[in-house]
Amino acid sequence: MDRSGAGISWKYTTSGNDYKQPDDHAGASGSGQYRYGTVRQVNVPLRYTQKRNEFYPASDACSANHPPGHSIKPVHGFNALITPENKDWLAGGSARYGDRYDGRNHGQFACLIKQYTSGSKRPLNHSEQRQLIPLLHDFKVTPGWSWRSLTTTLHSLTYAGVFTPHKFMNEGDREIQAALLSALLDELILKCNQKTVASDIDIQGIANLLWALAKLADNGLELKKTPKLKEAVTALLPLVQSKAESKVDHFTPQEVANLLWAMAKLVGNGLKLENTPKLKEAVAALLPRAKTKADSKKDQFKPQEFSNLLWAVAKLVDNGLKLEKTPKLKNVVAALLPHVKNKAESKEEKDHLNAQTIANLLWALAKLVDNGLELEKTAQLKEAVVALLPHVKTKAESKQEKDHFIPQHIANLVWAVAKLVDNGLPLEKTTKLKEAVAALLHRVKSKAESKEEKDHFIPQHISNLLWGMAKLVDNGLKLEKTVKLKEAVAALLPHVKSKAESKAEKDHFVPQHIANLLWVMAKLVENGLELENTPRLKEALVALLHHVKINAESKEEKDHFKPQGVSNLLWSFAKLVDNGLELEETPQLKEAVVALLPHVKTKAESKEEKGHFTTQGAINLLWALATLLDNGLVLGQTAKLEEAVPALLYHVKIKVESKEERDDFNTQGTVNLLWALAKLGEAIELNLVQSTFDFLVDRISKNPQLSQQNISMSLWGVMVFSARFYLDSGNNDKNPLEKHIGELFSRLENTCPDSTEVKTVMAMAASWLGKACPVVPDYQISISELQSTFRDQLQSSLPLLKIEEEKSLNSLPPVDLRLPDYNMVIDVQGPFHYVSGDFKTRNGSTLLKITLLQKLGFEVVEIPVNKLNNLDSMKIVIEQIKTKLAVPPEAHDSVSPDREEEAADEVYFTANEDGQCSDDCYFTAEECLEEKTGKPKRKRKRKKSVKTQLLKRQLHRS
């Protein structure tokens, strides 16, 4: 036997007690219990003689008559299998007949191994695998093997776990296992390619072979790295299609279910539907058989069989088989749904649903809904779900171990319920649903706190569980009213931290898990889980942020985040920061953001459809970046940000200009995008977003159903863009946007605003429009130590100068310093006034504040705090202010709204190419205009007071 293994490549191995069973279905077929599911005993229906291809009926491959002179008795211990007599018996058949040997002895021996493992309810352990190696070494697969021997051997040995090497198995033993599997696959491919093959194998044989191949793939034999396995599958599929399309062959319900299950498993393990036309053809041929059986009153599906069928259909749909383009698929689902309801409501014992069947059915229904099957339009689907929910509660509360859900079932059920709720199943109106959720949450907590390994959740389970809980909360399940939910979350968080910090590969979260978990944390915090009172949450968060950075910087494709993952991650960071996560105390967050920004640019510019951000994804990213920057995230090197933002803007612009994608902008997304574009201020060039901005404003103005918060955000955004146009144009010409400011102001006024934030926006809008402010905002005054020091220095330098501090003008937010005799305000600007704290690129809030003050007739001096680092630098700034004050001041203290146009004519803002009038501070002054354009300043008549004359002399002396 060739011991090379012929390219057999295992992704992972088993530890003996940790055998990887199918995750969403029962085993192969039928009656024997096998740990996580029911697995059928092999029933090869044909007895054969040594003459090749001549068959006679037989009842069971494992109990068929054996060759004369040798009797195989039922096995009660493993040692009875590995006797020297059995070894000689196996070798004798091959030696006697050579290439004409039909493989019957080997088939019978494989069947005995399967009987042993079925009775033990576990696969072979490490010791048993090692003891079996000498017998496997002498397995010789010859061209004379019959279909029956080949089918029985491959199916039985796969079932028993013979081909899944134990993790402690040495390399030599692994090669023997791989060589035998390779030889069996070679013979299978050879037989499938024979012209007369269709008449030589029955449907059950094909089903068992396809099940074995699917099981091998599911247990870690990688299709990509094992071309022989893929070739065997491809060779077998035409036989499936041929039998399914035949009018002679009769399928049992079990065979239909097993074939579709096997194909779904293969697809789930990497066999691409779009690259395997034979697979799609085989599925298409089987679907009418499934519908016929479902409609039949004679050939009824057992609970496990229709569970397997629905699971298979859902898995195929989840991997690219389109529901809307495959009417046969929808017909099968429609035919199966009444069976789910009937069995769930039946009181007969034969119809009872076990824990795995319940979990698989709800998972399948949720997957179908997630892929386009509408709950509202499919009454039978809703009825099936409602009928299953009491079973979830009963099993979850049962004290009998046989009824218990294993960790995977619990994770799948919580995920499924959350998906169904997220797609329209009303949580508040479905009492059965809430009871089922409560029962499951108790199980989540007990499993999470259990010290037994069998109860542990793997990384995917943890991710799915927390995702499900967050979705339920997001759809109305109140955290403060659901103690079990908070307890379940608290019990799972330490597992997130331990898995994230683990060095064992099996514990690692894949990129999607990381993105989902951070999204979960953000959602839970947004819905009331307090960061300060949940230290485990912060610990888990920090552990995950480390992985975000590592994955984002990795050069291996498997580590990369998908577009949705990148979008969700940055959205999560922004939500957490917006809800109290201190940036200064979480340096890992900044590192993660910096690592993700190149991916934002790359994916926004990608020409591949799979690399694109969705419309919502691009909106979330811009909102997240704006929020993070607004909350003080300072990126030392802004080059990555400067590259990411324009790339995203162009991406959004393309979607705005596309007639097909315009409808993807929902109300909240439209408002968030407008707010984000406004908040990013000078980081965005106006000409890049003009068309996008017009589109957003138009959609908002046509939507009569905006909430107070959304009206306020929209009004603020429109004012910021109006301010930018105002500052760029240098005059107070009527802007077309003022119409929208007026409309939104009226709408906001009608909502009876009560929050300080909304009242502030109203005060700004009233000031812009020259109207009396209908509200009285309650501004919180905060004076920084630097501002106070600067004021003292300025006053010390000019004792007669009247200075007002934190003065609210015309109901606007307070200004830092006001010089009433000169109608001037001084704004000491910290990093929060700038995008990314660069003291160069002003954000939307700063631009709007300056514009509103200018419209009132005030001259605005902007002083970045980095120009006030010490007393010497303060003196330089004060000297510049003295120069400004050498011009006689205005006699009035302020400009009233009715003098708005006159004031705007006298004082207006211009800037040089860097956006500033001085190297040290910004002056909204006319000297800057004269210096830049060469035009003389406008002459203004001023009345001089006695106090002013004294101050002027003081300025000259100083």
Short mmCIF file of N, CA and C in Angstrom, two decimals, residues 790-803 819 821-822 824 826 875 877-887 947-948 950-958:
data_model
loop_
_atom_site.label_atom_id
_atom_site.label_comp_id
_atom_site.label_asym_id
_atom_site.label_seq_id
_atom_site.Cartn_x
_atom_site.Cartn_y
_atom_site.Cartn_z
N PHE A 790 -4.31 83.31 30.86
CA PHE A 790 -4.21 84.24 29.74
C PHE A 790 -5.00 85.52 30.01
N ARG A 791 -6.18 85.36 30.57
CA ARG A 791 -7.00 86.55 30.88
C ARG A 791 -6.26 87.45 31.87
N ASP A 792 -5.66 86.84 32.89
CA ASP A 792 -4.93 87.63 33.88
C ASP A 792 -3.76 88.37 33.25
N GLN A 793 -3.07 87.68 32.34
CA GLN A 793 -1.92 88.30 31.68
C GLN A 793 -2.36 89.47 30.79
N LEU A 794 -3.47 89.25 30.07
CA LEU A 794 -4.00 90.31 29.21
C LEU A 794 -4.44 91.51 30.04
N GLN A 795 -5.15 91.24 31.15
CA GLN A 795 -5.62 92.33 32.01
C GLN A 795 -4.45 93.05 32.66
N SER A 796 -3.41 92.29 33.04
CA SER A 796 -2.23 92.89 33.66
C SER A 796 -1.51 93.82 32.68
N SER A 797 -1.51 93.39 31.41
CA SER A 797 -0.84 94.19 30.38
C SER A 797 -1.65 95.44 30.03
N LEU A 798 -2.99 95.34 30.13
CA LEU A 798 -3.88 96.46 29.81
C LEU A 798 -4.89 96.61 30.94
N PRO A 799 -4.51 97.29 32.02
CA PRO A 799 -5.38 97.37 33.20
C PRO A 799 -6.71 98.03 32.93
N LEU A 800 -6.78 98.96 31.96
CA LEU A 800 -8.02 99.68 31.70
C LEU A 800 -8.95 98.93 30.73
N LEU A 801 -8.45 97.82 30.18
CA LEU A 801 -9.26 97.07 29.20
C LEU A 801 -10.38 96.33 29.92
N LYS A 802 -11.60 96.56 29.46
CA LYS A 802 -12.75 95.84 30.03
C LYS A 802 -12.84 94.45 29.41
N ILE A 803 -12.80 93.42 30.27
CA ILE A 803 -12.85 92.02 29.78
C ILE A 803 -13.99 91.30 30.47
N LEU A 819 -14.38 91.61 24.68
CA LEU A 819 -13.91 92.97 24.90
C LEU A 819 -15.02 93.90 24.40
N ASP A 821 -15.76 97.03 24.64
CA ASP A 821 -15.45 98.34 24.06
C ASP A 821 -14.98 98.23 22.61
N TYR A 822 -14.57 97.04 22.22
CA TYR A 822 -14.06 96.85 20.86
C TYR A 822 -14.91 95.91 20.03
N MET A 824 -15.23 92.84 20.26
CA MET A 824 -14.34 91.73 19.90
C MET A 824 -14.52 90.59 20.89
N ILE A 826 -12.65 86.81 22.09
CA ILE A 826 -11.44 85.99 21.98
C ILE A 826 -11.80 84.57 22.38
N LYS A 875 2.86 86.37 25.87
CA LYS A 875 3.20 87.77 25.63
C LYS A 875 3.17 88.09 24.13
N VAL A 877 1.26 86.67 21.85
CA VAL A 877 -0.14 86.75 21.46
C VAL A 877 -0.75 88.07 21.95
N ILE A 878 -0.41 88.46 23.18
CA ILE A 878 -0.95 89.70 23.74
C ILE A 878 -0.48 90.91 22.93
N GLU A 879 0.76 90.86 22.48
CA GLU A 879 1.27 91.96 21.65
C GLU A 879 0.47 92.07 20.35
N GLN A 880 0.10 90.93 19.78
CA GLN A 880 -0.71 90.95 18.55
C GLN A 880 -2.10 91.54 18.83
N ILE A 881 -2.64 91.19 19.99
CA ILE A 881 -3.95 91.74 20.34
C ILE A 881 -3.85 93.25 20.55
N LYS A 882 -2.75 93.71 21.17
CA LYS A 882 -2.54 95.14 21.36
C LYS A 882 -2.53 95.86 20.02
N THR A 883 -1.88 95.24 19.05
CA THR A 883 -1.83 95.84 17.70
C THR A 883 -3.23 96.01 17.16
N LYS A 884 -4.06 94.98 17.38
CA LYS A 884 -5.44 95.06 16.92
C LYS A 884 -6.21 96.17 17.64
N LEU A 885 -5.95 96.27 18.95
CA LEU A 885 -6.71 97.21 19.76
C LEU A 885 -6.26 98.66 19.55
N ALA A 886 -5.16 98.86 18.84
CA ALA A 886 -4.71 100.23 18.55
C ALA A 886 -5.72 100.94 17.67
N VAL A 887 -6.57 100.19 16.92
CA VAL A 887 -7.67 100.76 16.15
C VAL A 887 -8.76 101.14 17.12
N LYS A 947 -12.96 107.12 27.98
CA LYS A 947 -12.28 105.89 28.40
C LYS A 947 -11.46 105.30 27.27
N THR A 948 -12.02 105.39 26.09
CA THR A 948 -11.32 104.86 24.92
C THR A 948 -10.04 105.63 24.67
N LEU A 950 -8.20 107.18 26.85
CA LEU A 950 -7.21 106.79 27.86
C LEU A 950 -6.56 105.45 27.52
N LEU A 951 -7.42 104.49 27.10
CA LEU A 951 -6.91 103.16 26.74
C LEU A 951 -5.96 103.25 25.55
N LYS A 952 -6.30 104.16 24.61
CA LYS A 952 -5.48 104.30 23.41
C LYS A 952 -4.09 104.80 23.78
N ARG A 953 -4.06 105.80 24.72
CA ARG A 953 -2.76 106.31 25.16
C ARG A 953 -1.95 105.21 25.85
N GLN A 954 -2.68 104.39 26.63
CA GLN A 954 -2.02 103.27 27.33
C GLN A 954 -1.40 102.29 26.34
N LEU A 955 -2.15 102.00 25.27
CA LEU A 955 -1.66 101.09 24.25
C LEU A 955 -0.40 101.63 23.58
N HIS A 956 -0.39 102.99 23.30
CA HIS A 956 0.76 103.59 22.66
C HIS A 956 1.98 103.55 23.58
N ARG A 957 1.73 103.79 24.89
CA ARG A 957 2.85 103.77 25.83
C ARG A 957 3.44 102.36 25.96
N SER A 958 2.54 101.37 25.92
CA SER A 958 3.02 100.00 26.09
C SER A 958 3.66 99.46 24.83
#
